[in-house]
Amino acid sequence: MQRPYNFSAGPAMMPIAVLAQAAEEMLDWPDANGVRCGMGVMEMSHRGSQFITIYEQAVSDLRELLAVPADFKILFMQGGGLAENAIVPLNLSALRANAPAAADFVVTGSWSEKSALEAQKYCSAQVVASGAAEQFIRIPEVASWRLREHASYVHICSNETIHGVEFHSLPDLKALGSSTELVVDFSSQIASRTVDWSRVGLGFGGAQKNLGPAGLTLVVVREDLLGRALPICPSAFDYQKVADHHSMYNTPPTYAIYMAGLVFKWLKQQGGIAAIERANVAKAELLYRTIDASSLYFNPVHPDCRSRMNVPFFLREERLNDAFLEGAKAACLLQLKGHKSVGGMRASLYNAMPLAGVQALADFMTDFERKRA
Ligand code: PMP
């Protein structure tokens, strides 16, 4: 089935095969042997054997896909990335004995800026490096980060969904001589590429970009960091409790977990994360090549840290913005309008976007530029 290409930044395009399977199973879910159970996944108790099977398969497929080491817990939570901006400091800001709760922040765009602001409610939160003075077109050199010795962790956003700035490798804090933990908001990066878990203490992200529908939040955390939540931490957000109850301390987002599980199976069929990463590199290169070769479009981000997932681009003649979006829609290229805080355009190229979709966008852009004269 051919549908328009959807470049939304999230909730975003899902693989068609996943949507089709979910539709087929909506009324009556079949187990691995094809035996139907008389109910759909939305209607199952989260404590029943059918849902436990779905949950356990999703966790084990994700662990395999992302090569998550055995000493990390995979937690399925709710509240999205923004809730984690509070939940992380509530759980991890007091890791250091005899030191006040404290966390450092590297600000590379709107999302990490928001994270630093929220954390101030719960601990001493300090921005230790920022790209704001340059309008977030590059990531401050790791060696320039003024990490505080008594801070429990440093927070980064590995891919800034609005500004299109991505860490292409995670900072190696141990090599810097720092014992601080690395916390990563990987909302718009997770499952697009391999992860070096040896550099990570905790990663979190909303599912609605690369993992599945909105409503599910993924947290991957090294287990030795658990059990030191601030006393004010709500029980449902205490990672230790969530881990002890296998993400079922309270009712988890069951349908979103099921959908994410189907996405994980689809990712395995695509050849796993290394294969999907190669495809993502090819897609991003095609679009940046098109932008750089044009005299109408530009992307301001330094080539070293341009995002593979979210490509913001601007028309040098802003008066053409509406015509561009209308023409794109007519060409079956949807949701290309940039975030309202920065304007322009943004093409999000998550895993479910095929190369053919990016080619269609590149062809449209080239054609639009030629015709505008
Ligand atoms: N962090 C990043 C990098 C994001 O892109 C987003 C949402 N676009 C958020 C956090 C906020 O996530 P949510 O809307 O799930 O709270």
Short mmCIF file of C-alpha atoms and ligand atoms in Angstrom, two decimals:
data_model
loop_
_atom_site.label_atom_id
_atom_site.label_comp_id
_atom_site.label_asym_id
_atom_site.label_seq_id
_atom_site.Cartn_x
_atom_site.Cartn_y
_atom_site.Cartn_z
CA MET A 1 0.00 0.00 0.00
CA GLN A 2 1.39 3.41 -1.00
CA ARG A 3 0.72 6.22 1.46
CA PRO A 4 2.07 9.79 1.48
CA TYR A 5 5.46 10.20 3.14
CA ASN A 6 5.10 11.67 6.62
CA PHE A 7 8.03 13.75 7.89
CA SER A 8 6.56 14.54 11.31
CA ALA A 9 8.98 15.00 14.22
CA GLY A 10 6.73 12.94 16.46
CA PRO A 11 4.35 11.31 16.90
CA ALA A 12 5.80 10.09 13.67
CA MET A 13 5.41 7.68 10.79
CA MET A 14 5.17 4.01 11.75
CA PRO A 15 6.22 1.05 9.58
CA ILE A 16 3.21 0.06 7.45
CA ALA A 17 3.73 -3.63 8.22
CA VAL A 18 3.38 -2.86 11.93
CA LEU A 19 0.15 -0.88 11.45
CA ALA A 20 -1.27 -3.64 9.27
CA GLN A 21 -0.47 -6.34 11.83
CA ALA A 22 -1.96 -4.27 14.65
CA ALA A 23 -5.11 -3.75 12.59
CA GLU A 24 -5.38 -7.46 11.90
CA GLU A 25 -4.95 -8.28 15.61
CA MET A 26 -7.12 -5.45 16.93
CA LEU A 27 -10.20 -7.49 17.80
CA ASP A 28 -8.67 -10.84 18.68
CA TRP A 29 -4.98 -11.24 19.46
CA PRO A 30 -3.30 -14.47 18.40
CA ASP A 31 -0.42 -15.97 20.40
CA ALA A 32 2.82 -17.23 18.83
CA ASN A 33 1.01 -20.43 17.76
CA GLY A 34 -1.78 -18.46 16.10
CA VAL A 35 -4.28 -19.37 18.81
CA ARG A 36 -6.75 -16.50 19.26
CA CYS A 37 -7.65 -15.44 22.80
CA GLY A 38 -10.98 -13.69 22.23
CA MET A 39 -9.82 -10.17 23.09
CA GLY A 40 -7.68 -7.38 21.74
CA VAL A 41 -4.47 -6.21 23.45
CA MET A 42 -6.14 -3.01 24.77
CA GLU A 43 -8.60 -5.16 26.68
CA MET A 44 -6.12 -7.46 28.41
CA SER A 45 -5.16 -7.25 32.06
CA HIS A 46 -1.54 -6.22 32.40
CA ARG A 47 -1.16 -9.10 34.87
CA GLY A 48 -2.60 -11.76 32.57
CA SER A 49 -0.44 -14.35 30.84
CA GLN A 50 -1.10 -12.94 27.33
CA PHE A 51 0.11 -9.46 28.15
CA ILE A 52 3.05 -10.72 30.20
CA THR A 53 4.16 -12.67 27.10
CA ILE A 54 3.90 -9.49 24.98
CA TYR A 55 5.81 -7.46 27.58
CA GLU A 56 8.61 -9.98 28.10
CA GLN A 57 9.11 -10.41 24.36
CA ALA A 58 9.29 -6.62 23.87
CA VAL A 59 11.90 -6.22 26.62
CA SER A 60 14.04 -9.07 25.36
CA ASP A 61 13.84 -7.94 21.71
CA LEU A 62 14.82 -4.40 22.71
CA ARG A 63 17.70 -5.67 24.84
CA GLU A 64 18.97 -7.72 21.91
CA LEU A 65 18.49 -4.97 19.32
CA LEU A 66 20.24 -2.26 21.33
CA ALA A 67 22.79 -4.65 22.92
CA VAL A 68 21.78 -3.42 26.36
CA PRO A 69 24.16 -5.02 28.91
CA ALA A 70 22.74 -7.30 31.62
CA ASP A 71 23.49 -4.80 34.40
CA PHE A 72 21.10 -2.24 32.88
CA LYS A 73 17.37 -2.24 33.61
CA ILE A 74 14.88 -1.56 30.82
CA LEU A 75 11.90 0.33 32.25
CA PHE A 76 8.65 1.12 30.45
CA MET A 77 7.17 4.23 32.02
CA GLN A 78 4.73 7.05 31.22
CA GLY A 79 4.96 10.82 31.19
CA GLY A 80 7.20 11.30 28.15
CA GLY A 81 10.52 13.07 27.89
CA LEU A 82 9.35 16.13 29.78
CA ALA A 83 8.28 14.13 32.84
CA GLU A 84 11.71 12.49 32.83
CA ASN A 85 13.21 15.97 33.16
CA ALA A 86 11.83 15.84 36.71
CA ILE A 87 12.01 12.09 37.31
CA VAL A 88 15.73 11.85 36.54
CA PRO A 89 16.87 14.45 39.09
CA LEU A 90 14.38 13.05 41.61
CA ASN A 91 16.13 9.69 41.26
CA LEU A 92 19.73 10.42 40.41
CA SER A 93 20.77 13.84 41.68
CA ALA A 94 21.82 12.53 45.10
CA LEU A 95 24.22 9.81 44.05
CA ARG A 96 27.15 11.34 45.96
CA ALA A 97 27.32 10.65 49.67
CA ASN A 98 27.65 13.75 51.86
CA ALA A 99 27.08 16.14 48.97
CA PRO A 100 23.94 18.15 48.16
CA ALA A 101 21.80 16.94 45.24
CA ALA A 102 23.39 18.34 42.10
CA ALA A 103 23.36 17.81 38.34
CA ASP A 104 25.16 19.44 35.40
CA PHE A 105 23.65 20.23 32.01
CA VAL A 106 25.09 20.72 28.55
CA VAL A 107 22.67 22.87 26.58
CA THR A 108 22.69 22.20 22.85
CA GLY A 109 19.15 23.28 21.98
CA SER A 110 15.60 23.70 23.27
CA TRP A 111 15.22 20.26 24.81
CA SER A 112 18.34 20.28 26.98
CA GLU A 113 17.53 23.88 27.92
CA LYS A 114 14.14 22.69 29.22
CA SER A 115 15.77 19.82 31.11
CA ALA A 116 18.11 22.16 33.00
CA LEU A 117 15.25 24.47 33.98
CA GLU A 118 13.09 21.65 35.29
CA ALA A 119 15.89 20.07 37.33
CA GLN A 120 16.38 23.32 39.25
CA LYS A 121 13.20 22.50 41.14
CA TYR A 122 14.79 19.44 42.69
CA CYS A 123 18.52 19.98 42.94
CA SER A 124 21.37 22.33 42.26
CA ALA A 125 21.27 22.33 38.44
CA GLN A 126 24.01 24.10 36.55
CA VAL A 127 24.59 24.67 32.87
CA VAL A 128 28.25 23.73 32.36
CA ALA A 129 28.40 24.37 28.61
CA SER A 130 25.98 25.93 26.12
CA GLY A 131 25.69 26.52 22.42
CA ALA A 132 23.08 29.28 22.93
CA ALA A 133 25.43 32.17 22.05
CA GLU A 134 25.83 30.68 18.55
CA GLN A 135 22.10 29.83 18.18
CA PHE A 136 22.86 26.14 18.70
CA ILE A 137 24.74 25.41 15.51
CA ARG A 138 27.39 23.30 17.16
CA ILE A 139 28.08 21.23 20.28
CA PRO A 140 30.51 22.81 22.76
CA GLU A 141 33.83 20.90 22.84
CA VAL A 142 33.70 18.23 25.54
CA ALA A 143 37.02 19.43 26.95
CA SER A 144 35.42 22.85 27.64
CA TRP A 145 32.60 21.47 29.81
CA ARG A 146 33.06 22.79 33.34
CA LEU A 147 31.88 19.63 35.09
CA ARG A 148 31.44 19.98 38.84
CA GLU A 149 33.12 17.30 40.92
CA HIS A 150 30.24 17.03 43.33
CA ALA A 151 27.51 16.76 40.66
CA SER A 152 25.93 13.32 40.38
CA TYR A 153 25.55 13.37 36.62
CA VAL A 154 25.79 15.48 33.51
CA HIS A 155 22.74 15.59 31.24
CA ILE A 156 22.97 15.81 27.46
CA CYS A 157 20.35 15.60 24.73
CA SER A 158 21.93 13.27 22.17
CA ASN A 159 19.74 14.64 19.39
CA GLU A 160 18.06 18.02 19.56
CA THR A 161 14.82 17.43 17.67
CA ILE A 162 14.16 21.13 17.01
CA HIS A 163 17.64 22.46 16.26
CA GLY A 164 18.82 19.36 14.40
CA VAL A 165 22.03 18.97 16.41
CA GLU A 166 23.25 15.45 17.17
CA PHE A 167 26.08 13.89 19.15
CA HIS A 168 27.63 11.44 16.69
CA SER A 169 29.49 9.81 19.55
CA LEU A 170 28.72 9.98 23.24
CA PRO A 171 31.28 11.81 25.40
CA ASP A 172 33.74 9.57 27.23
CA LEU A 173 33.65 11.18 30.66
CA LYS A 174 36.06 8.68 32.21
CA ALA A 175 38.68 9.66 29.64
CA LEU A 176 38.21 13.26 30.84
CA GLY A 177 39.05 12.12 34.35
CA SER A 178 35.49 12.69 35.55
CA SER A 179 33.52 10.26 37.71
CA THR A 180 30.19 11.91 36.94
CA GLU A 181 27.49 9.75 35.33
CA LEU A 182 26.19 10.50 31.84
CA VAL A 183 22.42 10.97 31.48
CA VAL A 184 21.17 11.04 27.90
CA ASP A 185 17.83 12.28 26.59
CA PHE A 186 17.74 10.00 23.56
CA SER A 187 14.07 10.67 22.67
CA SER A 188 14.74 11.33 18.99
CA GLN A 189 17.89 9.25 18.58
CA ILE A 190 17.24 5.89 20.24
CA ALA A 191 17.13 2.87 17.91
CA SER A 192 18.47 4.93 15.00
CA ARG A 193 22.07 3.84 15.68
CA THR A 194 24.16 1.69 18.00
CA VAL A 195 24.80 2.86 21.57
CA ASP A 196 28.05 2.65 23.56
CA TRP A 197 26.51 1.76 26.92
CA SER A 198 29.90 1.84 28.64
CA ARG A 199 29.61 5.64 28.55
CA VAL A 200 26.02 5.85 29.80
CA GLY A 201 24.48 5.81 33.28
CA LEU A 202 20.91 6.40 32.18
CA GLY A 203 19.10 7.10 28.92
CA PHE A 204 15.47 8.06 28.44
CA GLY A 205 13.08 8.95 25.69
CA GLY A 206 9.46 9.14 24.64
CA ALA A 207 8.55 6.37 22.23
CA GLN A 208 6.71 8.47 19.68
CA LYS A 209 9.58 8.96 17.25
CA ASN A 210 11.41 5.71 16.61
CA LEU A 211 9.84 3.18 18.96
CA GLY A 212 6.06 3.32 18.67
CA PRO A 213 3.08 5.42 19.70
CA ALA A 214 3.08 8.22 22.27
CA GLY A 215 2.32 7.19 25.83
CA LEU A 216 5.30 4.93 26.41
CA THR A 217 8.56 6.28 27.84
CA LEU A 218 11.68 4.16 27.70
CA VAL A 219 14.27 4.35 30.48
CA VAL A 220 17.49 2.32 30.38
CA VAL A 221 19.45 2.63 33.60
CA ARG A 222 22.50 0.94 35.13
CA GLU A 223 21.23 -0.90 38.16
CA ASP A 224 23.85 0.36 40.61
CA LEU A 225 22.35 3.87 40.23
CA LEU A 226 18.99 2.77 41.62
CA GLY A 227 17.75 3.07 45.19
CA ARG A 228 18.90 6.62 45.92
CA ALA A 229 15.80 8.62 45.01
CA LEU A 230 15.08 11.83 46.91
CA PRO A 231 12.42 11.29 49.63
CA ILE A 232 9.97 13.51 47.70
CA CYS A 233 10.13 11.28 44.61
CA PRO A 234 6.62 9.96 43.78
CA SER A 235 6.52 6.18 44.24
CA ALA A 236 5.28 5.55 40.70
CA PHE A 237 8.36 7.41 39.40
CA ASP A 238 10.92 5.77 41.68
CA TYR A 239 13.08 3.77 39.28
CA GLN A 240 13.89 1.20 41.96
CA LYS A 241 10.19 0.51 42.52
CA VAL A 242 9.46 0.46 38.81
CA ALA A 243 12.34 -1.98 38.26
CA ASP A 244 11.34 -4.20 41.22
CA HIS A 245 7.85 -4.49 39.73
CA HIS A 246 9.00 -5.11 36.14
CA SER A 247 7.45 -1.81 35.01
CA MET A 248 4.11 -2.83 36.53
CA TYR A 249 4.11 -0.97 39.83
CA ASN A 250 1.15 0.81 38.28
CA THR A 251 -0.69 -0.06 35.08
CA PRO A 252 1.77 0.41 32.21
CA PRO A 253 0.77 1.79 28.77
CA THR A 254 -0.10 -1.70 27.56
CA TYR A 255 -1.12 -0.96 23.99
CA ALA A 256 1.88 1.29 23.37
CA ILE A 257 4.16 -1.48 24.69
CA TYR A 258 2.53 -3.96 22.31
CA MET A 259 3.00 -1.57 19.37
CA ALA A 260 6.63 -0.93 20.32
CA GLY A 261 7.10 -4.70 20.48
CA LEU A 262 5.87 -4.98 16.89
CA VAL A 263 8.29 -2.21 15.90
CA PHE A 264 11.17 -4.11 17.57
CA LYS A 265 10.28 -7.24 15.55
CA TRP A 266 10.16 -5.12 12.39
CA LEU A 267 13.59 -3.67 13.22
CA LYS A 268 15.01 -7.17 13.60
CA GLN A 269 13.57 -8.06 10.19
CA GLN A 270 15.33 -5.01 8.71
CA GLY A 271 18.64 -6.50 9.86
CA GLY A 272 18.87 -4.87 13.30
CA ILE A 273 20.25 -1.54 14.42
CA ALA A 274 23.53 -1.63 12.46
CA ALA A 275 21.57 -2.10 9.22
CA ILE A 276 19.02 0.58 10.09
CA GLU A 277 21.88 2.95 10.96
CA ARG A 278 23.39 2.45 7.50
CA ALA A 279 20.03 3.24 5.95
CA ASN A 280 19.69 6.33 8.15
CA VAL A 281 23.14 7.58 7.09
CA ALA A 282 22.19 7.20 3.42
CA LYS A 283 18.90 9.06 3.92
CA ALA A 284 20.49 11.96 5.81
CA GLU A 285 23.36 12.28 3.31
CA LEU A 286 20.92 12.50 0.42
CA LEU A 287 18.93 15.31 2.03
CA TYR A 288 21.94 17.34 3.24
CA ARG A 289 23.52 16.96 -0.21
CA THR A 290 20.37 18.36 -1.77
CA ILE A 291 20.30 21.28 0.66
CA ASP A 292 23.99 22.10 0.30
CA ALA A 293 23.84 21.98 -3.51
CA SER A 294 20.99 24.48 -3.61
CA SER A 295 21.00 28.26 -3.53
CA LEU A 296 17.46 28.39 -2.11
CA TYR A 297 17.73 26.10 0.94
CA PHE A 298 20.19 26.11 3.80
CA ASN A 299 20.85 24.30 7.06
CA PRO A 300 22.91 26.29 9.58
CA VAL A 301 24.27 23.39 11.68
CA HIS A 302 27.97 22.55 11.64
CA PRO A 303 28.50 19.42 9.48
CA ASP A 304 30.13 17.55 12.41
CA CYS A 305 26.91 17.53 14.41
CA ARG A 306 24.12 17.65 11.88
CA SER A 307 21.26 15.40 12.93
CA ARG A 308 20.47 12.30 10.93
CA MET A 309 16.97 12.17 12.37
CA ASN A 310 15.69 15.76 12.17
CA VAL A 311 16.85 17.98 9.35
CA PRO A 312 15.77 21.61 9.78
CA PHE A 313 16.16 23.67 6.64
CA PHE A 314 15.20 27.17 5.67
CA LEU A 315 14.28 28.91 2.43
CA ARG A 316 16.39 31.99 1.76
CA GLU A 317 13.21 33.56 0.41
CA GLU A 318 10.83 33.18 3.33
CA ARG A 319 7.87 34.45 1.34
CA LEU A 320 7.96 31.09 -0.48
CA ASN A 321 7.38 29.05 2.69
CA ASP A 322 3.64 28.61 2.23
CA ALA A 323 3.98 27.72 -1.44
CA PHE A 324 6.66 25.19 -0.54
CA LEU A 325 4.44 23.50 2.03
CA GLU A 326 1.42 23.48 -0.26
CA GLY A 327 3.44 22.05 -3.13
CA ALA A 328 4.94 19.42 -0.84
CA LYS A 329 1.51 18.36 0.35
CA ALA A 330 0.27 18.08 -3.22
CA ALA A 331 3.30 15.86 -3.89
CA CYS A 332 2.28 13.62 -0.93
CA LEU A 333 5.05 14.92 1.37
CA LEU A 334 3.43 15.70 4.72
CA GLN A 335 4.23 17.58 7.96
CA LEU A 336 7.34 19.43 6.78
CA LYS A 337 6.64 22.67 8.65
CA GLY A 338 9.45 23.58 11.06
CA HIS A 339 8.93 23.92 14.81
CA LYS A 340 7.20 27.23 15.60
CA SER A 341 10.14 28.39 17.75
CA VAL A 342 12.59 28.34 14.81
CA GLY A 343 10.35 28.50 11.72
CA GLY A 344 11.33 27.21 8.29
CA MET A 345 11.05 23.52 7.48
CA ARG A 346 12.00 20.30 9.18
CA ALA A 347 12.16 16.82 7.72
CA SER A 348 12.29 14.04 10.28
CA LEU A 349 13.84 10.88 8.90
CA TYR A 350 13.11 8.26 11.53
CA ASN A 351 13.58 4.55 10.95
CA ALA A 352 10.19 4.04 9.30
CA MET A 353 10.95 6.60 6.56
CA PRO A 354 12.23 4.75 3.49
CA LEU A 355 15.00 6.10 1.25
CA ALA A 356 12.34 6.47 -1.47
CA GLY A 357 10.56 9.03 0.73
CA VAL A 358 13.71 11.12 1.11
CA GLN A 359 14.36 10.82 -2.63
CA ALA A 360 10.82 12.07 -3.30
CA LEU A 361 11.46 15.03 -0.98
CA ALA A 362 14.84 15.80 -2.59
CA ASP A 363 13.26 15.66 -6.07
CA PHE A 364 10.44 17.96 -4.98
CA MET A 365 12.88 20.45 -3.45
CA THR A 366 15.04 20.57 -6.57
CA ASP A 367 11.99 20.94 -8.78
CA PHE A 368 10.50 23.69 -6.57
CA GLU A 369 13.76 25.61 -6.65
CA ARG A 370 13.99 25.38 -10.45
CA LYS A 371 10.40 26.45 -10.99
CA ARG A 372 10.40 29.38 -8.59
CA ALA A 373 12.57 31.51 -10.90
N1 PMP B 1 13.29 15.52 24.49
C1 PMP B 1 13.37 15.52 23.15
C2 PMP B 1 14.71 15.39 22.51
C3 PMP B 1 12.23 15.64 22.37
O1 PMP B 1 12.30 15.66 21.05
C4 PMP B 1 10.97 15.75 23.00
C5 PMP B 1 9.67 15.84 22.24
N2 PMP B 1 9.72 16.19 20.96
C6 PMP B 1 10.95 15.76 24.41
C7 PMP B 1 12.11 15.63 25.11
C8 PMP B 1 9.63 15.89 25.14
O2 PMP B 1 9.00 14.68 25.06
P1 PMP B 1 7.47 14.48 25.46
O3 PMP B 1 6.66 15.32 24.56
O4 PMP B 1 7.33 13.00 25.25
O5 PMP B 1 7.34 14.86 26.90
#
